[in-house]
mmCIF file of N, CA and C and ligand atoms in Angstrom:
data_model
loop_
_atom_site.group_PDB
_atom_site.id
_atom_site.type_symbol
_atom_site.label_atom_id
_atom_site.label_comp_id
_atom_site.label_asym_id
_atom_site.label_seq_id
_atom_site.Cartn_x
_atom_site.Cartn_y
_atom_site.Cartn_z
ATOM 1 N N UNK A 876 0.921 -1.288 -0.009
ATOM 2 C CA UNK A 876 0.048 0.072 0.099
ATOM 3 C C UNK A 876 0.878 1.395 0.031
ATOM 4 N N UNK A 877 0.577 2.323 -0.736
ATOM 5 C CA UNK A 877 1.365 3.482 -0.799
ATOM 6 C C UNK A 877 1.262 4.200 0.648
ATOM 7 N N UNK A 878 2.200 5.015 0.907
ATOM 8 C CA UNK A 878 2.236 5.565 2.252
ATOM 9 C C UNK A 878 0.902 6.313 2.552
ATOM 10 N N UNK A 879 0.341 5.963 3.639
ATOM 11 C CA UNK A 879 -0.920 6.749 4.092
ATOM 12 C C UNK A 879 -0.696 7.633 5.524
ATOM 13 N N UNK A 880 -1.660 8.390 5.695
ATOM 14 C CA UNK A 880 -1.740 9.012 6.907
ATOM 15 C C UNK A 880 -2.855 8.403 7.946
ATOM 16 N N UNK A 881 -2.376 7.901 8.906
ATOM 17 C CA UNK A 881 -3.239 7.139 9.907
ATOM 18 C C UNK A 881 -3.324 7.594 11.181
ATOM 19 N N UNK A 882 -4.386 7.605 11.899
ATOM 20 C CA UNK A 882 -4.659 8.010 13.217
ATOM 21 C C UNK A 882 -4.593 6.951 14.164
ATOM 22 N N UNK A 883 -3.897 7.131 15.302
ATOM 23 C CA UNK A 883 -3.823 5.957 16.504
ATOM 24 C C UNK A 883 -4.350 6.694 17.655
ATOM 25 N N UNK A 884 -5.369 6.113 18.079
ATOM 26 C CA UNK A 884 -5.950 6.553 19.370
ATOM 27 C C UNK A 884 -6.425 5.400 20.324
ATOM 28 N N UNK A 885 -6.422 5.790 21.580
ATOM 29 C CA UNK A 885 -6.870 4.640 22.451
ATOM 30 C C UNK A 885 -7.531 5.172 23.646
ATOM 31 N N UNK A 886 -8.659 4.811 24.245
ATOM 32 C CA UNK A 886 -9.112 5.311 25.535
ATOM 33 C C UNK A 886 -8.223 4.555 26.665
ATOM 34 N N UNK A 887 -8.296 5.121 27.920
ATOM 35 C CA UNK A 887 -7.233 4.899 28.915
ATOM 36 C C UNK A 887 -7.206 3.462 29.129
ATOM 37 N N UNK A 888 -8.334 2.728 29.219
ATOM 38 C CA UNK A 888 -8.251 1.275 29.739
ATOM 39 C C UNK A 888 -7.674 0.447 28.773
ATOM 40 N N UNK A 889 -7.648 0.827 27.519
ATOM 41 C CA UNK A 889 -7.022 -0.178 26.368
ATOM 42 C C UNK A 889 -5.806 0.407 26.103
ATOM 43 N N UNK A 890 -5.236 1.320 26.722
ATOM 44 C CA UNK A 890 -3.959 1.760 26.157
ATOM 45 C C UNK A 890 -2.780 0.796 26.362
ATOM 46 N N UNK A 891 -2.734 0.059 27.567
ATOM 47 C CA UNK A 891 -1.610 -1.051 27.470
ATOM 48 C C UNK A 891 -1.820 -2.075 26.233
ATOM 49 N N UNK A 892 -3.052 -2.414 25.759
ATOM 50 C CA UNK A 892 -3.227 -3.357 24.863
ATOM 51 C C UNK A 892 -2.981 -2.840 23.540
ATOM 52 N N UNK A 893 -3.242 -1.241 23.534
ATOM 53 C CA UNK A 893 -2.965 -0.858 22.174
ATOM 54 C C UNK A 893 -1.489 -0.510 21.854
ATOM 55 N N UNK A 894 -0.923 -0.079 22.943
ATOM 56 C CA UNK A 894 0.599 0.167 22.713
ATOM 57 C C UNK A 894 1.297 -1.379 22.219
ATOM 58 N N UNK A 895 0.799 -2.338 23.045
ATOM 59 C CA UNK A 895 1.325 -3.550 22.419
ATOM 60 C C UNK A 895 1.070 -3.819 21.153
ATOM 61 N N UNK A 896 -0.113 -3.488 20.656
ATOM 62 C CA UNK A 896 -0.716 -3.888 19.256
ATOM 63 C C UNK A 896 0.273 -3.084 18.340
ATOM 64 N N UNK A 897 0.649 -1.637 18.724
ATOM 65 C CA UNK A 897 1.463 -0.841 17.922
ATOM 66 C C UNK A 897 2.800 -1.380 17.764
ATOM 67 N N UNK A 898 3.453 -1.867 18.932
ATOM 68 C CA UNK A 898 4.695 -2.522 19.173
ATOM 69 C C UNK A 898 4.828 -3.868 18.198
ATOM 70 N N UNK A 899 3.700 -4.587 18.220
ATOM 71 C CA UNK A 899 3.694 -5.879 17.249
ATOM 72 C C UNK A 899 3.547 -5.252 15.888
ATOM 73 N N UNK A 900 3.140 -4.370 15.429
ATOM 74 C CA UNK A 900 2.734 -3.960 14.010
ATOM 75 C C UNK A 900 3.725 -2.813 13.659
ATOM 76 N N UNK A 901 4.755 -2.480 14.328
ATOM 77 C CA UNK A 901 5.491 -1.298 14.178
ATOM 78 C C UNK A 901 6.275 -1.395 12.699
ATOM 79 N N UNK A 902 6.545 -2.335 12.256
ATOM 80 C CA UNK A 902 7.112 -2.498 10.839
ATOM 81 C C UNK A 902 6.103 -2.197 9.785
ATOM 82 N N UNK A 903 4.911 -2.467 9.912
ATOM 83 C CA UNK A 903 3.822 -2.295 9.002
ATOM 84 C C UNK A 903 3.555 -0.717 9.104
ATOM 85 N N UNK A 904 3.758 -0.267 10.230
ATOM 86 C CA UNK A 904 3.295 1.303 10.637
ATOM 87 C C UNK A 904 4.442 2.248 10.354
ATOM 88 N N UNK A 905 5.650 1.657 10.053
ATOM 89 C CA UNK A 905 6.799 2.550 10.053
ATOM 90 C C UNK A 905 6.705 3.427 8.540
ATOM 91 N N UNK A 906 6.276 2.894 7.519
ATOM 92 C CA UNK A 906 6.483 3.706 6.266
ATOM 93 C C UNK A 906 5.301 4.919 6.386
ATOM 94 N N UNK A 907 4.481 4.777 7.267
ATOM 95 C CA UNK A 907 3.288 5.776 7.055
ATOM 96 C C UNK A 907 3.503 6.999 8.130
ATOM 97 N N UNK A 908 2.775 7.854 7.765
ATOM 98 C CA UNK A 908 2.654 9.365 8.544
ATOM 99 C C UNK A 908 1.636 9.098 9.571
ATOM 100 N N UNK A 909 1.936 9.093 10.919
ATOM 101 C CA UNK A 909 1.075 8.816 11.791
ATOM 102 C C UNK A 909 0.676 9.989 12.784
ATOM 103 N N UNK A 910 -0.535 10.094 13.121
ATOM 104 C CA UNK A 910 -1.137 11.102 14.034
ATOM 105 C C UNK A 910 -1.788 10.495 15.209
ATOM 106 N N UNK A 911 -1.590 11.281 16.331
ATOM 107 C CA UNK A 911 -2.207 10.467 17.611
ATOM 108 C C UNK A 911 -2.845 11.410 18.530
ATOM 109 N N UNK A 912 -3.825 11.004 19.106
ATOM 110 C CA UNK A 912 -3.988 12.035 20.238
ATOM 111 C C UNK A 912 -3.030 12.018 21.404
ATOM 112 N N UNK A 913 -3.125 13.092 22.289
ATOM 113 C CA UNK A 913 -2.046 13.392 23.018
ATOM 114 C C UNK A 913 -1.263 12.363 23.942
ATOM 115 N N UNK A 914 -2.229 11.824 24.706
ATOM 116 C CA UNK A 914 -1.651 10.696 25.745
ATOM 117 C C UNK A 914 -1.213 9.447 25.050
ATOM 118 N N UNK A 915 -1.987 8.936 24.103
ATOM 119 C CA UNK A 915 -1.737 7.850 23.364
ATOM 120 C C UNK A 915 -0.440 7.986 22.587
ATOM 121 N N UNK A 916 -0.327 9.217 22.057
ATOM 122 C CA UNK A 916 0.832 9.458 21.056
ATOM 123 C C UNK A 916 2.073 9.364 21.994
ATOM 124 N N UNK A 917 2.116 10.105 23.216
ATOM 125 C CA UNK A 917 3.271 9.888 24.157
ATOM 126 C C UNK A 917 3.643 8.619 24.341
ATOM 127 N N UNK A 918 2.655 7.852 24.713
ATOM 128 C CA UNK A 918 3.036 6.272 25.046
ATOM 129 C C UNK A 918 3.598 5.714 23.900
ATOM 130 N N UNK A 919 3.151 5.962 22.593
ATOM 131 C CA UNK A 919 3.649 5.220 21.552
ATOM 132 C C UNK A 919 5.093 5.731 21.162
ATOM 133 N N UNK A 920 5.190 7.100 21.453
ATOM 134 C CA UNK A 920 6.731 7.393 21.103
ATOM 135 C C UNK A 920 7.700 6.885 22.241
ATOM 136 N N UNK A 921 7.334 6.647 23.362
ATOM 137 C CA UNK A 921 8.086 5.916 24.290
ATOM 138 C C UNK A 921 8.560 4.557 23.874
ATOM 139 N N UNK A 922 7.488 3.884 23.451
ATOM 140 C CA UNK A 922 7.574 2.476 23.132
ATOM 141 C C UNK A 922 8.254 2.284 21.632
ATOM 142 N N UNK A 923 7.849 3.200 20.627
ATOM 143 C CA UNK A 923 8.423 3.046 19.404
ATOM 144 C C UNK A 923 8.948 4.409 18.868
ATOM 145 N N UNK A 924 9.934 4.792 19.296
ATOM 146 C CA UNK A 924 10.453 6.132 18.828
ATOM 147 C C UNK A 924 10.782 6.170 17.314
ATOM 148 N N UNK A 925 10.917 5.258 16.843
ATOM 149 C CA UNK A 925 11.394 5.255 15.329
ATOM 150 C C UNK A 925 10.275 5.713 14.403
ATOM 151 N N UNK A 926 8.851 5.621 14.923
ATOM 152 C CA UNK A 926 7.814 5.805 14.070
ATOM 153 C C UNK A 926 7.769 7.311 13.844
ATOM 154 N N UNK A 927 7.135 7.665 12.702
ATOM 155 C CA UNK A 927 6.875 9.013 12.266
ATOM 156 C C UNK A 927 5.415 9.426 12.832
ATOM 157 N N UNK A 928 5.345 9.992 14.031
ATOM 158 C CA UNK A 928 4.190 10.082 14.768
ATOM 159 C C UNK A 928 4.153 11.390 15.324
ATOM 160 N N UNK A 929 3.061 12.260 14.960
ATOM 161 C CA UNK A 929 2.965 13.629 15.729
ATOM 162 C C UNK A 929 1.675 13.358 16.556
ATOM 163 N N UNK A 930 1.929 13.726 17.767
ATOM 164 C CA UNK A 930 0.800 13.837 18.947
ATOM 165 C C UNK A 930 0.120 15.112 18.790
ATOM 166 N N UNK A 931 -1.170 14.914 18.784
ATOM 167 C CA UNK A 931 -2.054 16.111 18.727
ATOM 168 C C UNK A 931 -2.710 16.468 20.237
ATOM 169 N N UNK A 932 -3.729 17.220 20.472
ATOM 170 C CA UNK A 932 -4.238 17.350 21.726
ATOM 171 C C UNK A 932 -4.662 16.284 22.337
ATOM 172 N N UNK A 933 -4.594 15.989 23.580
ATOM 173 C CA UNK A 933 -5.245 14.868 24.360
ATOM 174 C C UNK A 933 -6.821 14.731 23.933
ATOM 175 N N UNK A 934 -7.372 13.611 23.820
ATOM 176 C CA UNK A 934 -8.720 13.525 23.398
ATOM 177 C C UNK A 934 -9.680 14.419 24.058
ATOM 178 N N UNK A 935 -9.602 14.375 25.337
ATOM 179 C CA UNK A 935 -10.743 15.047 26.131
ATOM 180 C C UNK A 935 -10.658 16.614 25.866
ATOM 181 N N UNK A 936 -9.258 17.094 25.493
ATOM 182 C CA UNK A 936 -9.027 18.423 25.287
ATOM 183 C C UNK A 936 -9.235 19.032 23.805
ATOM 184 N N UNK A 937 -9.808 17.976 23.067
ATOM 185 C CA UNK A 937 -10.076 18.512 21.591
ATOM 186 C C UNK A 937 -9.315 17.595 20.523
ATOM 187 N N UNK A 938 -8.489 16.526 21.006
ATOM 188 C CA UNK A 938 -7.734 15.787 20.105
ATOM 189 C C UNK A 938 -8.483 15.027 19.082
ATOM 190 N N UNK A 939 -9.746 14.483 19.595
ATOM 191 C CA UNK A 939 -10.484 13.779 18.678
ATOM 192 C C UNK A 939 -11.211 14.659 17.331
ATOM 193 N N UNK A 940 -11.371 15.951 17.971
ATOM 194 C CA UNK A 940 -11.938 16.767 16.859
ATOM 195 C C UNK A 940 -10.654 17.276 16.078
ATOM 196 N N UNK A 941 -9.522 17.341 16.567
ATOM 197 C CA UNK A 941 -8.408 17.631 15.437
ATOM 198 C C UNK A 941 -8.418 16.369 14.359
ATOM 199 N N UNK A 942 -8.535 15.150 14.921
ATOM 200 C CA UNK A 942 -8.459 14.204 13.993
ATOM 201 C C UNK A 942 -9.671 14.145 12.950
ATOM 202 N N UNK A 943 -10.729 14.463 13.525
ATOM 203 C CA UNK A 943 -11.940 14.709 12.721
ATOM 204 C C UNK A 943 -11.771 15.691 11.530
ATOM 205 N N UNK A 944 -11.046 16.816 11.932
ATOM 206 C CA UNK A 944 -10.855 17.902 10.915
ATOM 207 C C UNK A 944 -10.043 17.533 9.963
ATOM 208 N N UNK A 945 -8.955 16.662 10.234
ATOM 209 C CA UNK A 945 -8.066 16.130 9.171
ATOM 210 C C UNK A 945 -8.789 15.202 8.258
ATOM 211 N N UNK A 946 -9.686 14.514 8.783
ATOM 212 C CA UNK A 946 -10.391 13.469 8.102
ATOM 213 C C UNK A 946 -11.235 14.214 6.889
ATOM 214 N N UNK A 947 -11.997 15.512 7.545
ATOM 215 C CA UNK A 947 -12.726 16.249 6.474
ATOM 216 C C UNK A 947 -11.776 16.769 5.299
ATOM 217 N N UNK A 948 -10.750 17.178 5.909
ATOM 218 C CA UNK A 948 -9.710 17.715 4.909
ATOM 219 C C UNK A 948 -8.890 16.704 3.942
ATOM 220 N N UNK A 949 -9.313 15.367 4.223
ATOM 221 C CA UNK A 949 -8.584 14.534 3.304
ATOM 222 C C UNK A 949 -7.310 14.017 3.769
ATOM 223 N N UNK A 950 -6.842 14.196 4.983
ATOM 224 C CA UNK A 950 -5.716 14.062 5.471
ATOM 225 C C UNK A 950 -5.315 12.865 6.294
ATOM 226 N N UNK A 951 -6.527 12.270 6.542
ATOM 227 C CA UNK A 951 -6.293 10.946 7.387
ATOM 228 C C UNK A 951 -7.102 9.837 6.558
ATOM 229 N N UNK A 952 -6.334 8.525 6.305
ATOM 230 C CA UNK A 952 -6.803 7.653 5.354
ATOM 231 C C UNK A 952 -7.074 6.321 6.001
ATOM 232 N N UNK A 953 -6.766 6.206 7.287
ATOM 233 C CA UNK A 953 -7.133 4.978 8.185
ATOM 234 C C UNK A 953 -7.155 5.575 9.665
ATOM 235 N N UNK A 954 -7.984 4.853 10.419
ATOM 236 C CA UNK A 954 -8.062 5.158 11.772
ATOM 237 C C UNK A 954 -8.086 3.837 12.704
ATOM 238 N N UNK A 955 -7.179 3.867 13.654
ATOM 239 C CA UNK A 955 -6.999 2.832 14.604
ATOM 240 C C UNK A 955 -7.414 3.296 15.926
ATOM 241 N N UNK A 956 -8.582 3.012 16.510
ATOM 242 C CA UNK A 956 -9.032 3.629 17.720
ATOM 243 C C UNK A 956 -9.699 2.519 18.586
ATOM 244 N N UNK A 957 -8.884 2.283 19.713
ATOM 245 C CA UNK A 957 -9.447 1.133 20.562
ATOM 246 C C UNK A 957 -10.291 1.849 21.577
ATOM 247 N N UNK A 958 -11.619 1.749 21.444
ATOM 248 C CA UNK A 958 -12.491 2.582 22.182
ATOM 249 C C UNK A 958 -13.043 1.665 23.445
ATOM 250 N N UNK A 959 -13.155 2.345 24.555
ATOM 251 C CA UNK A 959 -13.738 1.493 25.701
ATOM 252 C C UNK A 959 -15.348 1.776 25.803
ATOM 253 N N UNK A 960 -15.844 0.733 25.649
ATOM 254 C CA UNK A 960 -17.368 0.607 25.654
ATOM 255 C C UNK A 960 -17.966 0.751 27.006
ATOM 256 N N UNK A 961 -17.117 0.486 28.087
ATOM 257 C CA UNK A 961 -17.596 0.374 29.537
ATOM 258 C C UNK A 961 -17.409 1.579 30.297
ATOM 259 N N UNK A 962 -16.851 2.609 29.855
ATOM 260 C CA UNK A 962 -16.337 3.785 30.709
ATOM 261 C C UNK A 962 -17.081 5.060 30.057
ATOM 262 N N UNK A 963 -17.964 5.787 31.060
ATOM 263 C CA UNK A 963 -18.424 6.937 30.627
ATOM 264 C C UNK A 963 -17.403 8.032 30.437
ATOM 265 N N UNK A 964 -17.496 8.887 29.489
ATOM 266 C CA UNK A 964 -16.367 9.884 29.106
ATOM 267 C C UNK A 964 -16.835 11.150 29.038
ATOM 268 N N UNK A 965 -16.507 12.300 29.514
ATOM 269 C CA UNK A 965 -16.856 13.463 29.431
ATOM 270 C C UNK A 965 -16.850 14.181 27.947
ATOM 271 N N UNK A 966 -16.103 13.479 27.127
ATOM 272 C CA UNK A 966 -15.942 13.826 25.634
ATOM 273 C C UNK A 966 -16.793 12.897 24.719
ATOM 274 N N UNK A 967 -17.594 12.130 25.210
ATOM 275 C CA UNK A 967 -18.293 11.255 24.419
ATOM 276 C C UNK A 967 -18.826 11.654 23.046
ATOM 277 N N UNK A 968 -19.430 13.092 23.193
ATOM 278 C CA UNK A 968 -19.823 13.628 21.867
ATOM 279 C C UNK A 968 -18.750 13.771 20.788
ATOM 280 N N UNK A 969 -17.604 14.159 21.369
ATOM 281 C CA UNK A 969 -16.408 14.402 20.367
ATOM 282 C C UNK A 969 -16.157 12.688 19.483
ATOM 283 N N UNK A 970 -16.199 11.879 20.627
ATOM 284 C CA UNK A 970 -15.818 10.349 20.042
ATOM 285 C C UNK A 970 -16.838 9.931 19.207
ATOM 286 N N UNK A 971 -18.000 10.310 19.361
ATOM 287 C CA UNK A 971 -19.091 9.910 18.352
ATOM 288 C C UNK A 971 -18.995 10.810 17.087
ATOM 289 N N UNK A 972 -18.860 12.131 17.216
ATOM 290 C CA UNK A 972 -18.590 12.874 16.004
ATOM 291 C C UNK A 972 -17.457 12.386 15.139
ATOM 292 N N UNK A 973 -16.434 11.900 15.628
ATOM 293 C CA UNK A 973 -15.199 11.308 15.041
ATOM 294 C C UNK A 973 -15.585 10.187 14.290
ATOM 295 N N UNK A 974 -16.262 9.300 15.087
ATOM 296 C CA UNK A 974 -16.504 8.120 14.304
ATOM 297 C C UNK A 974 -17.643 8.262 13.306
ATOM 298 N N UNK A 975 -18.438 9.367 13.361
ATOM 299 C CA UNK A 975 -19.662 9.748 12.462
ATOM 300 C C UNK A 975 -18.655 9.988 11.175
ATOM 301 N N UNK A 976 -17.710 10.895 11.477
ATOM 302 C CA UNK A 976 -16.743 11.466 10.224
ATOM 303 C C UNK A 976 -16.232 10.279 9.432
ATOM 304 N N UNK A 977 -15.495 9.160 10.156
ATOM 305 C CA UNK A 977 -15.091 8.160 9.460
ATOM 306 C C UNK A 977 -15.995 7.422 8.564
ATOM 307 N N UNK A 978 -17.419 7.314 9.125
ATOM 308 C CA UNK A 978 -18.430 6.576 8.143
ATOM 309 C C UNK A 978 -18.690 7.419 6.970
ATOM 310 N N UNK A 979 -18.728 8.732 7.340
ATOM 311 C CA UNK A 979 -19.243 9.771 6.341
ATOM 312 C C UNK A 979 -18.228 9.946 5.009
ATOM 313 N N UNK A 980 -16.896 9.690 5.529
ATOM 314 C CA UNK A 980 -15.662 9.829 4.410
ATOM 315 C C UNK A 980 -15.206 8.550 4.271
ATOM 316 N N UNK A 981 -15.858 7.366 4.552
ATOM 317 C CA UNK A 981 -15.424 5.954 4.193
ATOM 318 C C UNK A 981 -14.163 5.638 4.418
ATOM 319 N N UNK A 982 -13.527 6.107 5.637
ATOM 320 C CA UNK A 982 -12.240 5.704 6.342
ATOM 321 C C UNK A 982 -12.043 4.475 6.727
ATOM 322 N N UNK A 983 -11.318 3.661 6.312
ATOM 323 C CA UNK A 983 -11.017 2.258 7.186
ATOM 324 C C UNK A 983 -10.856 2.461 8.659
ATOM 325 N N UNK A 984 -11.707 1.972 9.378
ATOM 326 C CA UNK A 984 -11.597 2.347 10.973
ATOM 327 C C UNK A 984 -11.551 1.063 11.587
ATOM 328 N N UNK A 985 -10.719 0.867 12.633
ATOM 329 C CA UNK A 985 -10.796 -0.276 13.587
ATOM 330 C C UNK A 985 -10.873 0.158 14.731
ATOM 331 N N UNK A 986 -12.068 -0.370 15.598
ATOM 332 C CA UNK A 986 -12.523 0.243 16.774
ATOM 333 C C UNK A 986 -12.014 -0.808 17.930
ATOM 334 N N UNK A 987 -11.509 -1.848 17.434
ATOM 335 C CA UNK A 987 -11.042 -3.174 18.435
ATOM 336 C C UNK A 987 -9.818 -3.693 17.747
ATOM 337 N N UNK A 988 -9.159 -4.623 18.606
ATOM 338 C CA UNK A 988 -7.777 -5.395 17.933
ATOM 339 C C UNK A 988 -8.230 -6.087 16.976
ATOM 340 N N UNK A 989 -9.246 -6.876 16.877
ATOM 341 C CA UNK A 989 -9.547 -7.830 15.922
ATOM 342 C C UNK A 989 -9.627 -7.293 14.570
ATOM 343 N N UNK A 990 -10.335 -6.033 14.478
ATOM 344 C CA UNK A 990 -10.393 -5.297 13.263
ATOM 345 C C UNK A 990 -9.123 -4.677 12.822
ATOM 346 N N UNK A 991 -8.492 -4.111 13.882
ATOM 347 C CA UNK A 991 -7.181 -3.393 13.642
ATOM 348 C C UNK A 991 -6.201 -4.460 12.917
ATOM 349 N N UNK A 992 -6.290 -5.744 13.414
ATOM 350 C CA UNK A 992 -5.191 -6.748 12.714
ATOM 351 C C UNK A 992 -5.738 -6.920 11.198
ATOM 352 N N UNK A 993 -6.920 -6.791 10.996
ATOM 353 C CA UNK A 993 -7.389 -6.982 9.696
ATOM 354 C C UNK A 993 -7.065 -5.784 8.723
ATOM 355 N N UNK A 994 -7.174 -4.502 9.478
ATOM 356 C CA UNK A 994 -7.068 -3.286 8.520
ATOM 357 C C UNK A 994 -5.497 -3.239 8.441
ATOM 358 N N UNK A 995 -4.590 -3.489 9.383
ATOM 359 C CA UNK A 995 -3.167 -3.378 9.252
ATOM 360 C C UNK A 995 -2.483 -4.463 8.082
ATOM 361 N N UNK A 996 -3.331 -5.651 8.105
ATOM 362 C CA UNK A 996 -2.900 -6.638 7.074
ATOM 363 C C UNK A 996 -3.161 -6.087 5.737
ATOM 364 N N UNK A 997 -3.950 -4.926 5.502
ATOM 365 C CA UNK A 997 -3.862 -4.204 4.096
ATOM 366 C C UNK A 997 -2.791 -3.086 4.066
ATOM 367 N N UNK A 998 -2.086 -2.813 4.778
ATOM 368 C CA UNK A 998 -1.056 -1.785 4.777
ATOM 369 C C UNK A 998 0.270 -2.306 4.042
HETATM 370 O O1 13P B 1588 -9.654 10.299 24.820
HETATM 371 C C1 13P B 1588 -9.208 9.782 23.695
HETATM 372 C C2 13P B 1588 -10.060 9.546 22.664
HETATM 373 O O2 13P B 1588 -11.354 9.838 22.708
HETATM 374 C C3 13P B 1588 -7.795 9.817 23.716
HETATM 375 O O3 13P B 1588 -7.000 10.660 23.912
HETATM 376 P P1 13P B 1588 -5.551 10.533 24.823
HETATM 377 O O4 13P B 1588 -4.749 9.738 23.844
HETATM 378 O O5 13P B 1588 -5.009 11.897 25.036
HETATM 379 O O6 13P B 1588 -5.858 9.778 26.020
#
């Protein structure tokens, strides 16, 4: 697959699982330009400093909306977002809006590990 710009995001409870997933797939991710919400991005940078990753704002502070704006502008081509379906979030509306935009713009979107494994297989 030609180089894509991908978004990497995880809610707190899934962050250990998500970072492990990124480490496992770092060779597949390496050629691509990656953007992440703030806390997720910081953890990925610690685990895989070789990745070309730009952290944005933390999700609750507008990071999901930043990713959504990039999708609208055609600058995100895939999203890996381990969502937590069991924890209420203050920025739930931002999460919903982001997922809506991935549907609207037909962006390959992985909301759990099983889907992420299949989407990354196409990279
Ligand atoms: O809350 C998030 C996505 O909704 C993730 O944000 P952080 O990566 O800053 O924790």
